[in-house]
Coordinates of C-alpha atoms and ligand atoms in Angstrom, one line a residue:
X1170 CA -48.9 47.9 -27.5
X1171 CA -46.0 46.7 -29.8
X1172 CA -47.9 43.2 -29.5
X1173 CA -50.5 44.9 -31.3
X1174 CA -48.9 46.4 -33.8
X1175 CA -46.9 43.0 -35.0
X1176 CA -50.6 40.9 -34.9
X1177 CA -51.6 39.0 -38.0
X1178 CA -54.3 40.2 -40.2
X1179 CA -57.0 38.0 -39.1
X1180 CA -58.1 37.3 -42.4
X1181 CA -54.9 36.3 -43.6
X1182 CA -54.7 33.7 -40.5
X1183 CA -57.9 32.2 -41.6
X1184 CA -56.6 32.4 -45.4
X1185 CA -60.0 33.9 -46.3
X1186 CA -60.4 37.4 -48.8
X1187 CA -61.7 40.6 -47.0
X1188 CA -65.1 39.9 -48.3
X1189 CA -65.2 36.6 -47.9
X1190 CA -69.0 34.6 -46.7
X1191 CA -69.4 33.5 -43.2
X1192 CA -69.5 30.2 -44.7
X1193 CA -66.0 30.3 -46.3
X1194 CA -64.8 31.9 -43.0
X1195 CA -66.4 28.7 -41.0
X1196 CA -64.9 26.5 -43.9
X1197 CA -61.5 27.8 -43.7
X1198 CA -61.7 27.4 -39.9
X1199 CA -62.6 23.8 -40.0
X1200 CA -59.8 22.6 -42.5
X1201 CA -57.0 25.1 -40.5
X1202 CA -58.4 24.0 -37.2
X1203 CA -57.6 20.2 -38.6
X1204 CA -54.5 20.8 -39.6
X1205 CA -53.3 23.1 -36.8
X1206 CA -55.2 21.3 -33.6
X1207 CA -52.7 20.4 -30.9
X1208 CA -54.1 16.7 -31.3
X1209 CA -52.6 16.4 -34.2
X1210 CA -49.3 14.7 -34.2
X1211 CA -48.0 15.9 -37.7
X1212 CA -49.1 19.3 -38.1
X1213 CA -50.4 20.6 -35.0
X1214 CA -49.0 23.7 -33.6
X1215 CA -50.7 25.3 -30.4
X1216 CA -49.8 28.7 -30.7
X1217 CA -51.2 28.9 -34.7
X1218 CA -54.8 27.4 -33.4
X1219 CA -55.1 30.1 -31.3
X1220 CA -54.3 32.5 -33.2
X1221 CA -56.4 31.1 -35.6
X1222 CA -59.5 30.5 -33.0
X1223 CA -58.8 34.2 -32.0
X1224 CA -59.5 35.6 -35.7
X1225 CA -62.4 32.5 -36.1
X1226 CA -64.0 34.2 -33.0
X1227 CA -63.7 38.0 -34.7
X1228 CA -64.5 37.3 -38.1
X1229 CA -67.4 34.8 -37.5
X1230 CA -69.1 37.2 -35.4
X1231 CA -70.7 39.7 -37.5
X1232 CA -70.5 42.8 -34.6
X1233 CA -67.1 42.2 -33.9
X1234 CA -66.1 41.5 -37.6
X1235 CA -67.4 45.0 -38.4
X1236 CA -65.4 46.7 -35.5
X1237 CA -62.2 45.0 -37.0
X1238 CA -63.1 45.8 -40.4
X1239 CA -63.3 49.6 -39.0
X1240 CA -60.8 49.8 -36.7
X1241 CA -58.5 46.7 -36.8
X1242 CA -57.1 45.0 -34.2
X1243 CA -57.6 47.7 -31.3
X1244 CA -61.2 47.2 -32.6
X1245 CA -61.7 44.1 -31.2
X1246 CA -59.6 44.6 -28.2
X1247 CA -59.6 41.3 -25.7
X1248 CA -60.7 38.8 -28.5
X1249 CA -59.1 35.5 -28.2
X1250 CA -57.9 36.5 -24.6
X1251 CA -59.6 33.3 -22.8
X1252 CA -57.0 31.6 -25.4
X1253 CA -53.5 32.0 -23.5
X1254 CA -54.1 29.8 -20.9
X1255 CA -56.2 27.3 -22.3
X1256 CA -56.2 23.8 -22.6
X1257 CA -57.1 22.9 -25.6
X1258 CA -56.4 19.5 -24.7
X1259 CA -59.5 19.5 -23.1
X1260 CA -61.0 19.0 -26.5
X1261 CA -59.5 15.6 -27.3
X1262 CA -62.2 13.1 -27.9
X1263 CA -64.5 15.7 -29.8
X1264 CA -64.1 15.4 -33.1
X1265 CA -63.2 18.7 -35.0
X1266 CA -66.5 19.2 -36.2
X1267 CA -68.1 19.2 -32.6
X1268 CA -65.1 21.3 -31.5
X1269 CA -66.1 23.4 -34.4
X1270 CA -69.6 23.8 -32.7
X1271 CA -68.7 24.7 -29.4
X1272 CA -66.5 27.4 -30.5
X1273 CA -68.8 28.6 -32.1
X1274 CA -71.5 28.6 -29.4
X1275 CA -69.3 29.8 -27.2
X1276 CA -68.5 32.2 -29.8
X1277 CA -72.3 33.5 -30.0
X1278 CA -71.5 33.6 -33.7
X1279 CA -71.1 31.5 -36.9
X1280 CA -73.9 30.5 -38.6
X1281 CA -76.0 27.3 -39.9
X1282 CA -75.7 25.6 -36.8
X1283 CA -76.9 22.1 -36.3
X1284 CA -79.6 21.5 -33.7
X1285 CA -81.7 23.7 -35.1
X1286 CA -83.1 27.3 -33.8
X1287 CA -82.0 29.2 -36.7
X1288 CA -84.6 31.3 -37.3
X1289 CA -87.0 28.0 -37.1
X1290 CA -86.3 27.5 -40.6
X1291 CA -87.2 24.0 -42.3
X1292 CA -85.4 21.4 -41.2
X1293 CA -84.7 18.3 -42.6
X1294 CA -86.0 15.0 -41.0
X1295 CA -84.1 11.9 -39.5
X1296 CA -82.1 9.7 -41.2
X1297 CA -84.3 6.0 -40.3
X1298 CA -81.8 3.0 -40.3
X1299 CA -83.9 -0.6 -41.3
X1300 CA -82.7 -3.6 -40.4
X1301 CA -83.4 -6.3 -43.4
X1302 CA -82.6 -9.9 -43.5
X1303 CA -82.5 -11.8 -46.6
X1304 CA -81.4 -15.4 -47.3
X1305 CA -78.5 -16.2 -48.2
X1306 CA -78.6 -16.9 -52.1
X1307 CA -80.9 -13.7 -52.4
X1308 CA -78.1 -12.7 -51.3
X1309 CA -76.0 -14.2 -53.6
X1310 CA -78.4 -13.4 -56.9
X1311 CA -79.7 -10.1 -55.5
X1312 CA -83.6 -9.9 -54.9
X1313 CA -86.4 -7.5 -54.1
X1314 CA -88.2 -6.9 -50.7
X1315 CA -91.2 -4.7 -50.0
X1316 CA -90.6 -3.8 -46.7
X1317 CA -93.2 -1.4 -43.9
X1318 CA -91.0 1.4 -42.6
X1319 CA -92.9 3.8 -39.7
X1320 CA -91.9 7.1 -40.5
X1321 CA -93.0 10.9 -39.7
X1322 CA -95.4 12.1 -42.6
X1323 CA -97.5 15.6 -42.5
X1324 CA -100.2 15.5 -40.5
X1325 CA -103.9 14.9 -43.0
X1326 CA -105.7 16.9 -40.8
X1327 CA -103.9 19.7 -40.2
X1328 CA -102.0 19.3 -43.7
X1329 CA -98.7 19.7 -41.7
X1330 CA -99.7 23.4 -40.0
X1331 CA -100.3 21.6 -36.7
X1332 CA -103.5 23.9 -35.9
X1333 CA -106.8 22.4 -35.4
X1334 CA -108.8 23.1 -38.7
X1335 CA -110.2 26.3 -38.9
X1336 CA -107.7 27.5 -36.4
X1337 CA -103.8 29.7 -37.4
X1338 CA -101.1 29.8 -35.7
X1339 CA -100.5 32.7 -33.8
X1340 CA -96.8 34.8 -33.6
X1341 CA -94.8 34.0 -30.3
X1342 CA -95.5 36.0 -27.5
X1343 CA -91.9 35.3 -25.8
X1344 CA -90.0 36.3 -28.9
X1345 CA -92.0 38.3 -30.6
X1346 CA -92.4 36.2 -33.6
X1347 CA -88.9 36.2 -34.1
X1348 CA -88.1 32.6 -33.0
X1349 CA -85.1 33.4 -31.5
X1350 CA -83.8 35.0 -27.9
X1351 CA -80.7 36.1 -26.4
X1352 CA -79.0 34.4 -24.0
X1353 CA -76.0 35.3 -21.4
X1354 CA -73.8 32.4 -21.0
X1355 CA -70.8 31.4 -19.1
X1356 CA -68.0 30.3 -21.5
X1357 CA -64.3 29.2 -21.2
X1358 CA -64.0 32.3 -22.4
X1359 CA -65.8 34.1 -19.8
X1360 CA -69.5 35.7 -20.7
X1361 CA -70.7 35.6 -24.0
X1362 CA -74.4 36.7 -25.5
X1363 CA -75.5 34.0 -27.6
X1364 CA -78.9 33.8 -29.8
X1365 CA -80.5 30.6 -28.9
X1366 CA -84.0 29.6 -30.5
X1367 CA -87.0 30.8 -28.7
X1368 CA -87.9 27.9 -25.7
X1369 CA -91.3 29.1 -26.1
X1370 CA -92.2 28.3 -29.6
X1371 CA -89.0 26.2 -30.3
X1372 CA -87.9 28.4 -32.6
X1373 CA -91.2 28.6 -35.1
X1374 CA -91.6 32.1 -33.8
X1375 CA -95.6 31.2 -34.1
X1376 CA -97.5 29.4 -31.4
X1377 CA -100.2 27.1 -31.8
X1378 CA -103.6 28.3 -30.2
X1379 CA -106.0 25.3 -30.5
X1380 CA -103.7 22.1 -31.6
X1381 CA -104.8 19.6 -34.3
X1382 CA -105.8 16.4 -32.4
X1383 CA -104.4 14.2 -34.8
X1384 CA -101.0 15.1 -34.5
X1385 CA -101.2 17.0 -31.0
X1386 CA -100.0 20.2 -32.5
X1387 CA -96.7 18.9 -34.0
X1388 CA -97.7 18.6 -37.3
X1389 CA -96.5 15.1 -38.3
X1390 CA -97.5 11.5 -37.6
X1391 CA -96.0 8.2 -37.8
X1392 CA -97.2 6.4 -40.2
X1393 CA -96.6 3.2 -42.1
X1394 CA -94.8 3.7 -45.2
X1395 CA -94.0 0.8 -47.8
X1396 CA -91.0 0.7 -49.5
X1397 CA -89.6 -1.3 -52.7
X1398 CA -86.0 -2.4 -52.0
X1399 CA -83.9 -3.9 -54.8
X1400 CA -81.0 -5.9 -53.1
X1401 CA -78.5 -6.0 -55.8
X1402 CA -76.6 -9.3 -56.5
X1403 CA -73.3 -10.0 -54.7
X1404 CA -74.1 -8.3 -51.8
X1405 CA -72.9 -8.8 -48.5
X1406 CA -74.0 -8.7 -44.6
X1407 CA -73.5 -5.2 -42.9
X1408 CA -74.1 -3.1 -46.5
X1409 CA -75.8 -0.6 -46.1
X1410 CA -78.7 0.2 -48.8
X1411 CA -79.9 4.3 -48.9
X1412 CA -83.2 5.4 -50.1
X1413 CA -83.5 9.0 -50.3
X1414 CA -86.3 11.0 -49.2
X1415 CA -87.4 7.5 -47.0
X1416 CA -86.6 9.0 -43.6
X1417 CA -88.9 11.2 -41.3
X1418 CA -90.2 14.5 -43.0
X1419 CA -88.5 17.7 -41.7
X1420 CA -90.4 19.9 -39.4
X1421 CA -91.8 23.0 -40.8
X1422 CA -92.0 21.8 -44.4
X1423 CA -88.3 20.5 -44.1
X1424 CA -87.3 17.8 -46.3
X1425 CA -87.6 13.9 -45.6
X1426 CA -84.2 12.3 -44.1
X1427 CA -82.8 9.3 -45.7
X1428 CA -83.8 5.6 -44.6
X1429 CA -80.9 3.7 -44.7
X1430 CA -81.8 -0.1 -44.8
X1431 CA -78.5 -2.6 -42.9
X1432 CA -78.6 -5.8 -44.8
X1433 CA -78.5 -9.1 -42.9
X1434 CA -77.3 -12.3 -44.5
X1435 CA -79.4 -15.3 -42.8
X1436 CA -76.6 -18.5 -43.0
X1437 CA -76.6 -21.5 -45.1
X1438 CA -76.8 -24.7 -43.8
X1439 CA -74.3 -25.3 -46.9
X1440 CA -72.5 -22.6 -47.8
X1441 CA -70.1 -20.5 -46.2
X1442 CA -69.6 -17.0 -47.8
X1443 CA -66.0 -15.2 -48.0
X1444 CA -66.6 -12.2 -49.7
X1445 CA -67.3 -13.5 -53.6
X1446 CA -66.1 -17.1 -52.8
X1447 CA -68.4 -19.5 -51.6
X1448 CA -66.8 -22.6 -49.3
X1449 CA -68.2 -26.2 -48.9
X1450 CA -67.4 -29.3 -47.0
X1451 CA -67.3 -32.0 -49.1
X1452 CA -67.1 -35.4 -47.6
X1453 CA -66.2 -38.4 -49.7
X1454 CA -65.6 -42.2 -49.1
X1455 CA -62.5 -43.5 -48.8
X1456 CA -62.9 -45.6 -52.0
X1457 CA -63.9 -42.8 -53.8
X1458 CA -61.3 -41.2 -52.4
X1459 CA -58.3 -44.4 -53.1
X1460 CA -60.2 -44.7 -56.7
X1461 CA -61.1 -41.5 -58.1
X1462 CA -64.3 -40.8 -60.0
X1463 CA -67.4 -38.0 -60.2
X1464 CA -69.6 -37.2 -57.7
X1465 CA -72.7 -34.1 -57.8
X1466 CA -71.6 -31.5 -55.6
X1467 CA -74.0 -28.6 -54.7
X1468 CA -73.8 -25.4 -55.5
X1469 CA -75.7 -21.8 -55.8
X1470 CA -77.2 -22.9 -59.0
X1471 CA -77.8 -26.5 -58.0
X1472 CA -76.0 -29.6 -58.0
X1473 CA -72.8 -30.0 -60.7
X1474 CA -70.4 -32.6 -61.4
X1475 CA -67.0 -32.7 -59.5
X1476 CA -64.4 -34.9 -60.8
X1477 CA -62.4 -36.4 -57.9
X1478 CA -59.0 -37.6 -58.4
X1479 CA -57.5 -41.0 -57.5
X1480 CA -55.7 -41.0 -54.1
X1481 CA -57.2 -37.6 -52.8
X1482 CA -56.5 -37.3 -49.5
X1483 CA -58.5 -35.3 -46.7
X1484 CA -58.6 -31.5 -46.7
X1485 CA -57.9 -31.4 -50.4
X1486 CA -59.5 -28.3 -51.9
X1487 CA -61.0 -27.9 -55.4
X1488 CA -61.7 -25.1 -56.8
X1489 CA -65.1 -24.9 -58.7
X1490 CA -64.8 -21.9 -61.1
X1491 CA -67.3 -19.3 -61.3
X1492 CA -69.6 -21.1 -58.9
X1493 CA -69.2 -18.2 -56.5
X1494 CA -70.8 -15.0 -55.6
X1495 CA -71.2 -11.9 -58.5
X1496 CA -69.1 -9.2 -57.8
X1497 CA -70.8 -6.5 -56.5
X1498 CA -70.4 -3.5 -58.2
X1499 CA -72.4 -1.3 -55.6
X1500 CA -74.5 -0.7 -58.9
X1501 CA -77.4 -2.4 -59.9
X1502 CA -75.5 -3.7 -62.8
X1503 CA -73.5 -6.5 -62.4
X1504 CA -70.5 -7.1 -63.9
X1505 CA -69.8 -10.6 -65.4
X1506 CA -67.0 -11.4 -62.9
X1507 CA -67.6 -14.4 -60.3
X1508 CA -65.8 -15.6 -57.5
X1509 CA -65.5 -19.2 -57.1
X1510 CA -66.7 -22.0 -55.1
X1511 CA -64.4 -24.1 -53.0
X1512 CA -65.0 -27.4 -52.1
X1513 CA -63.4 -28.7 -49.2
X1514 CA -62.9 -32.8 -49.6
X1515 CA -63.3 -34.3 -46.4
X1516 CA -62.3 -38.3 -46.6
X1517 CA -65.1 -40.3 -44.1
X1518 CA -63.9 -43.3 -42.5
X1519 CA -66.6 -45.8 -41.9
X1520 CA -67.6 -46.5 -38.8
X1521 CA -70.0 -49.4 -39.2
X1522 CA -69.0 -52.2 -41.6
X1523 CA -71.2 -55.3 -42.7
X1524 CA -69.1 -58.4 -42.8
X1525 CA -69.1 -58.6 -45.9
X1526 CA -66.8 -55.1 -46.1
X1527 CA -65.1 -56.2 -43.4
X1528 CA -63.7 -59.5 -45.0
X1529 CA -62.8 -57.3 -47.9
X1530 CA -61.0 -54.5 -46.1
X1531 CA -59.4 -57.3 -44.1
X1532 CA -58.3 -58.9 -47.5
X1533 CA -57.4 -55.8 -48.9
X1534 CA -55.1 -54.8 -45.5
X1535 CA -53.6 -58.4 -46.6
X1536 CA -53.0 -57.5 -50.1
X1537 CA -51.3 -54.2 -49.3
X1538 CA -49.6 -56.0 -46.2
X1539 CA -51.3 -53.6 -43.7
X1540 CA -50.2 -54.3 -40.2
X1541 CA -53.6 -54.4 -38.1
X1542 CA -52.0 -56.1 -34.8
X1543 CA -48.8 -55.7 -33.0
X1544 CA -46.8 -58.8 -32.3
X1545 CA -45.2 -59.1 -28.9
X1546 CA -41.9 -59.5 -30.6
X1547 CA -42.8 -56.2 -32.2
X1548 CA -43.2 -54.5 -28.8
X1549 CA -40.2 -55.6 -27.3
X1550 CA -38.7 -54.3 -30.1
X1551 CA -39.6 -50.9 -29.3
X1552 CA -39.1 -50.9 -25.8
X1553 CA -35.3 -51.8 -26.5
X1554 CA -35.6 -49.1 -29.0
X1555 CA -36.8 -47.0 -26.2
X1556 CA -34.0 -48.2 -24.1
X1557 CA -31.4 -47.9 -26.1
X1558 CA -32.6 -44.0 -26.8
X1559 CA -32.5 -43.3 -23.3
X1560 CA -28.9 -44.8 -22.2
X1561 CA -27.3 -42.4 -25.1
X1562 CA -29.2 -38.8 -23.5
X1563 CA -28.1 -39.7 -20.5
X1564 CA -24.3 -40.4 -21.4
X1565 CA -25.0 -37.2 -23.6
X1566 CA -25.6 -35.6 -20.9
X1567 CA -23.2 -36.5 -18.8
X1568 CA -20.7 -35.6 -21.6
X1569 CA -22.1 -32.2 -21.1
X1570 CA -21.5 -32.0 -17.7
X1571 CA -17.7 -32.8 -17.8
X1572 CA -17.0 -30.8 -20.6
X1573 CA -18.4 -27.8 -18.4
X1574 CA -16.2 -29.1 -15.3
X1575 CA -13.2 -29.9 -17.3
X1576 CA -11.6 -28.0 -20.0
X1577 CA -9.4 -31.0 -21.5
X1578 CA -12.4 -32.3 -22.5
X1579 CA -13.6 -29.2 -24.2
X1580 CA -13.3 -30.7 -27.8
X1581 CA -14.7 -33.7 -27.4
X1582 CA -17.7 -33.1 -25.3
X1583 CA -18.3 -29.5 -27.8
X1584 CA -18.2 -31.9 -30.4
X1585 CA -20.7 -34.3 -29.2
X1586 CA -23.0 -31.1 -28.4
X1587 CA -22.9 -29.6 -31.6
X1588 CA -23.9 -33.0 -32.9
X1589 CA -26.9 -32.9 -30.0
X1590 CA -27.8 -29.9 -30.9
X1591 CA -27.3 -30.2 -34.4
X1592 CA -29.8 -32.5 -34.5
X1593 CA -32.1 -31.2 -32.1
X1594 CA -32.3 -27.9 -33.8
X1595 CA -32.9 -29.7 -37.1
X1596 CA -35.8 -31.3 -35.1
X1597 CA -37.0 -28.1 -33.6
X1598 CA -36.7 -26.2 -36.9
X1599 CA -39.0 -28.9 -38.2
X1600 CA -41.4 -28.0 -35.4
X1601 CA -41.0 -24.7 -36.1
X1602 CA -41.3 -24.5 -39.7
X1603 CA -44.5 -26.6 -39.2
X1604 CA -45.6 -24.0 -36.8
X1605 CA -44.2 -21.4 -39.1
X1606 CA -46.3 -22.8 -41.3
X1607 CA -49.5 -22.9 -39.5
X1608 CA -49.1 -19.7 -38.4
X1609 CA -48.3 -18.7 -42.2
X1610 CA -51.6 -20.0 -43.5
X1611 CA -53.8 -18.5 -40.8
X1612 CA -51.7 -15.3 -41.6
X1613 CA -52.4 -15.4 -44.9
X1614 CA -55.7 -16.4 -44.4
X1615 CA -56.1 -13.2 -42.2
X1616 CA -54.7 -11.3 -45.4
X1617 CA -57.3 -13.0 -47.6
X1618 CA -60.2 -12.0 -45.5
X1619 CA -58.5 -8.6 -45.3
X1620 CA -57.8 -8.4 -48.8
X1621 CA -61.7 -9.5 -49.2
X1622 CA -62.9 -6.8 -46.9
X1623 CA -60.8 -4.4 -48.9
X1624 CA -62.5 -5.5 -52.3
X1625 CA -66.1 -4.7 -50.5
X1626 CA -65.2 -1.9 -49.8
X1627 CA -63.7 -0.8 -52.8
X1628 CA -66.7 -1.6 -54.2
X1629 CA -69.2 0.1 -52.0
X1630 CA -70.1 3.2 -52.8
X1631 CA -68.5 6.7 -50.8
X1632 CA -70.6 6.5 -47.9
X1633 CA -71.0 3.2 -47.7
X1634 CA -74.2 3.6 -49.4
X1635 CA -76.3 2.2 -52.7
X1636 CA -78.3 4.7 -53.6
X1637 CA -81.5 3.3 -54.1
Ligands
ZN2554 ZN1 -91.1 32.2 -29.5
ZN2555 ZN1 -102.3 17.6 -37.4

């Protein structure tokens, strides 16, 4: 067995110390197992994570980690055998940590698995997720919400035993009081005996003789829980706020899960929120537009004076500093820095004039020598404008056609279609760069929001999470 011989140490393949925890083992697994699965592009190498699964599936087994410890490879003879001819593409779409699981199920070993039915220890309760929705400037200034969250809580009755008062639990018949049985399974990698908590007693390893009414045996009840939620200021829709210990309480005197409250933003009928700036529409009369002056302009912390210049035009933005949203620090301190509030100036035309205004603007078209009307003169003008356009494409385009057909003409007729399409490039370019820079602006309006979805997250915390 010269295959044998020239094997790797399996505790060097998992990078692990001779007397190193199942834990470390299981941790050096996973972060190998990253690097090395076949999924990954960079790194991965399908003969390594084998090898590596074959020494996870020795030395995470207690049994078979003692016959190798004894007597080495030959030890553990057929480990990692399933291995040479399997797929282990079958495993894309599982993320390592559940590919981590079933190997370890099929496995029979590791420890600590999720799920439960190890040893029907405590167990900590569900994560609750809370949807809250604030208004829009609590939003903005931050605010604080008492909110009724249902929740698992120990049983009164009982006091979280699940036995009907003056009653015990009694040990497990099935499993002896053990709380967990074997089981035979069929694996990828053929039969395996793997410890699965006791069905009968769902891994307690005590049964309940006479169950307390209250909580029908299981030892907690929903109940309504109040909770104290301080929204900081600055933040945004989709955060999510954590309060620790607010989830369901664990079975078997596990700890509570988390409640995790997902804060939604009502809208404004006003504002419009991008990240820390806040965006109005504005719209202004055209003589207040043509003249210039102050108008009150609202914002988060009530109306303020805008000065509007003379000759604005429509779509002209002003910037209002400071007016916007506190940045969010993820903390329940603020810092001092504020977006800003942009106002969007938005020229009306009106569409019902006394006739008084309209004698004016009709004077006033006069004075700047306004054409209102068109003149018939003015219209035959443009159709022999029109004409005249029309009779020189043509005899451009004729021009084109001969100097395809006819080579002595080559010089001219090139001529006369560089200057075509000299000019019709410079026209297109125009179209072009205007499209350009559309598309520019909504690019960079893209980056912006981007950018802005960046600073959010910069500033929430790890997870995702305030901690409350
Ligand atoms: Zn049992
Ligand atoms: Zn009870």
């Amino acid at each position: 067995m010269a295959t044998m011989a020239s094997k790797k140490d399996y505790y060097e393949t998992l990078g692990v110390p001779k007397g190193a925890s199942a834990e470390e083992i299981k941790k050096s697994f996973r972060n190998k197992a990253r690097h090395l699965h076949p999924d990954n592009k960079d790194s991965g190498d399908e003969q390594a994570f084998k090898e590596l699964a074959e020494a996870y599936e020795v030395l995470s087994d207690q049994q078979k980690r003692a016959n190798y410890d004894r007597f080495g490879h030959e030890g553990v003879k057929g480990a990692g055998q399933g291995f040479d001819n399997f797929d282990f593409s079958n495993f894309s779409g599982f993320g390592m940590d559940d590919i981590v699981d079933m190997l370890d199920s099929f496995f029979g070993g590791g420890g600590g698995m999720r799920g439960g039915g190890r040893r029907g220890g405590p167990e900590q309760g569900s994560h609750l997720k809370f949807d809250m929705e604030i208004d829009f400037l609590d939003a903005v200034f931050g605010t604080e919400k008492t909110i009724n969250v249902r929740r698992l809580e120990d049983c009164e009755s009982c006091k979280g035993s699940g036995a009907a008062p003056g009653s015990n639990p009694i040990p497990c018949v099935t499993c002896a009081g053990v709380g967990q049985v074997q089981q035979v399974i069929n694996t990828f990698f053929g039969q395996a005996l793997r410890v699965i908590a006791c069905p009968a007693c769902q891994g307690s390893g005590s049964k309940i003789d006479k169950p307390c009414k209250d909580c029908k045996g299981e030892a907690l009840v929903r109940k309504q829980k109040e909770f104290q939620i301080k929204v900081p200021a600055g933040i945004d829709a989709g955060t999510r706020l954590r309060v620790q210990a607010g989830g369901d309480k664990g079975r078997k005197g596990g700890p509570f899960g988390d409640l995790f409250v997902v804060l939604h933003v009502k809208e404004h009928e006003t504002f419009v929120r991008d990240g820390e700036t806040i965006h109005i529409r504005q719209p202004i009369s055209y003589s207040l537009a043509a003249l210039g002056g102050e108008i009150l302009v609202p914002t988060v912390e009530g109306a303020k004076p805008l000065k509007i210049h003379a000759g604005t035009q429509t779509g002209t933005t002003t910037v209002m500093k400071g007016l916007g949203v506190p940045r969010f620090t993820g903390q329940q301190k603020r810092d001092n820095r504020r977006g800003d509030q942009i106002v969007h100036l938005v020229v009306e035309t009106p569409t019902k004039l006394s006739s008084e205004e309209k004698k004016l603007l009709e004077k006033l078209a006069e004075l700047r020598g306004d054409k209102l009307s068109l003149s018939k003169a003015d219209i035959a003008k443009a159709e022999e404008a029109n004409k005249e356009h029309q009779a020189k494409e043509n005899a451009e385009k004729n021009s084109e056609k001969k100097a395809k057909s006819s080579a002595k003409d080559s010089e001219n007729g090139s001529e006369k279609k560089s200057d075509r399409t000299g000019s019709e490039t410079a026209e297109e370019s125009k179209k072009e760069s205007g499209k350009s820079a559309k598309s520019k602006s909504k690019k960079e309006e893209s980056k912006d929001n981007s950018f802005l979805d960046k600073i959010v997250d910069a500033f929430r915390p790890k997870n995702g999470e305030t901690q409350q």
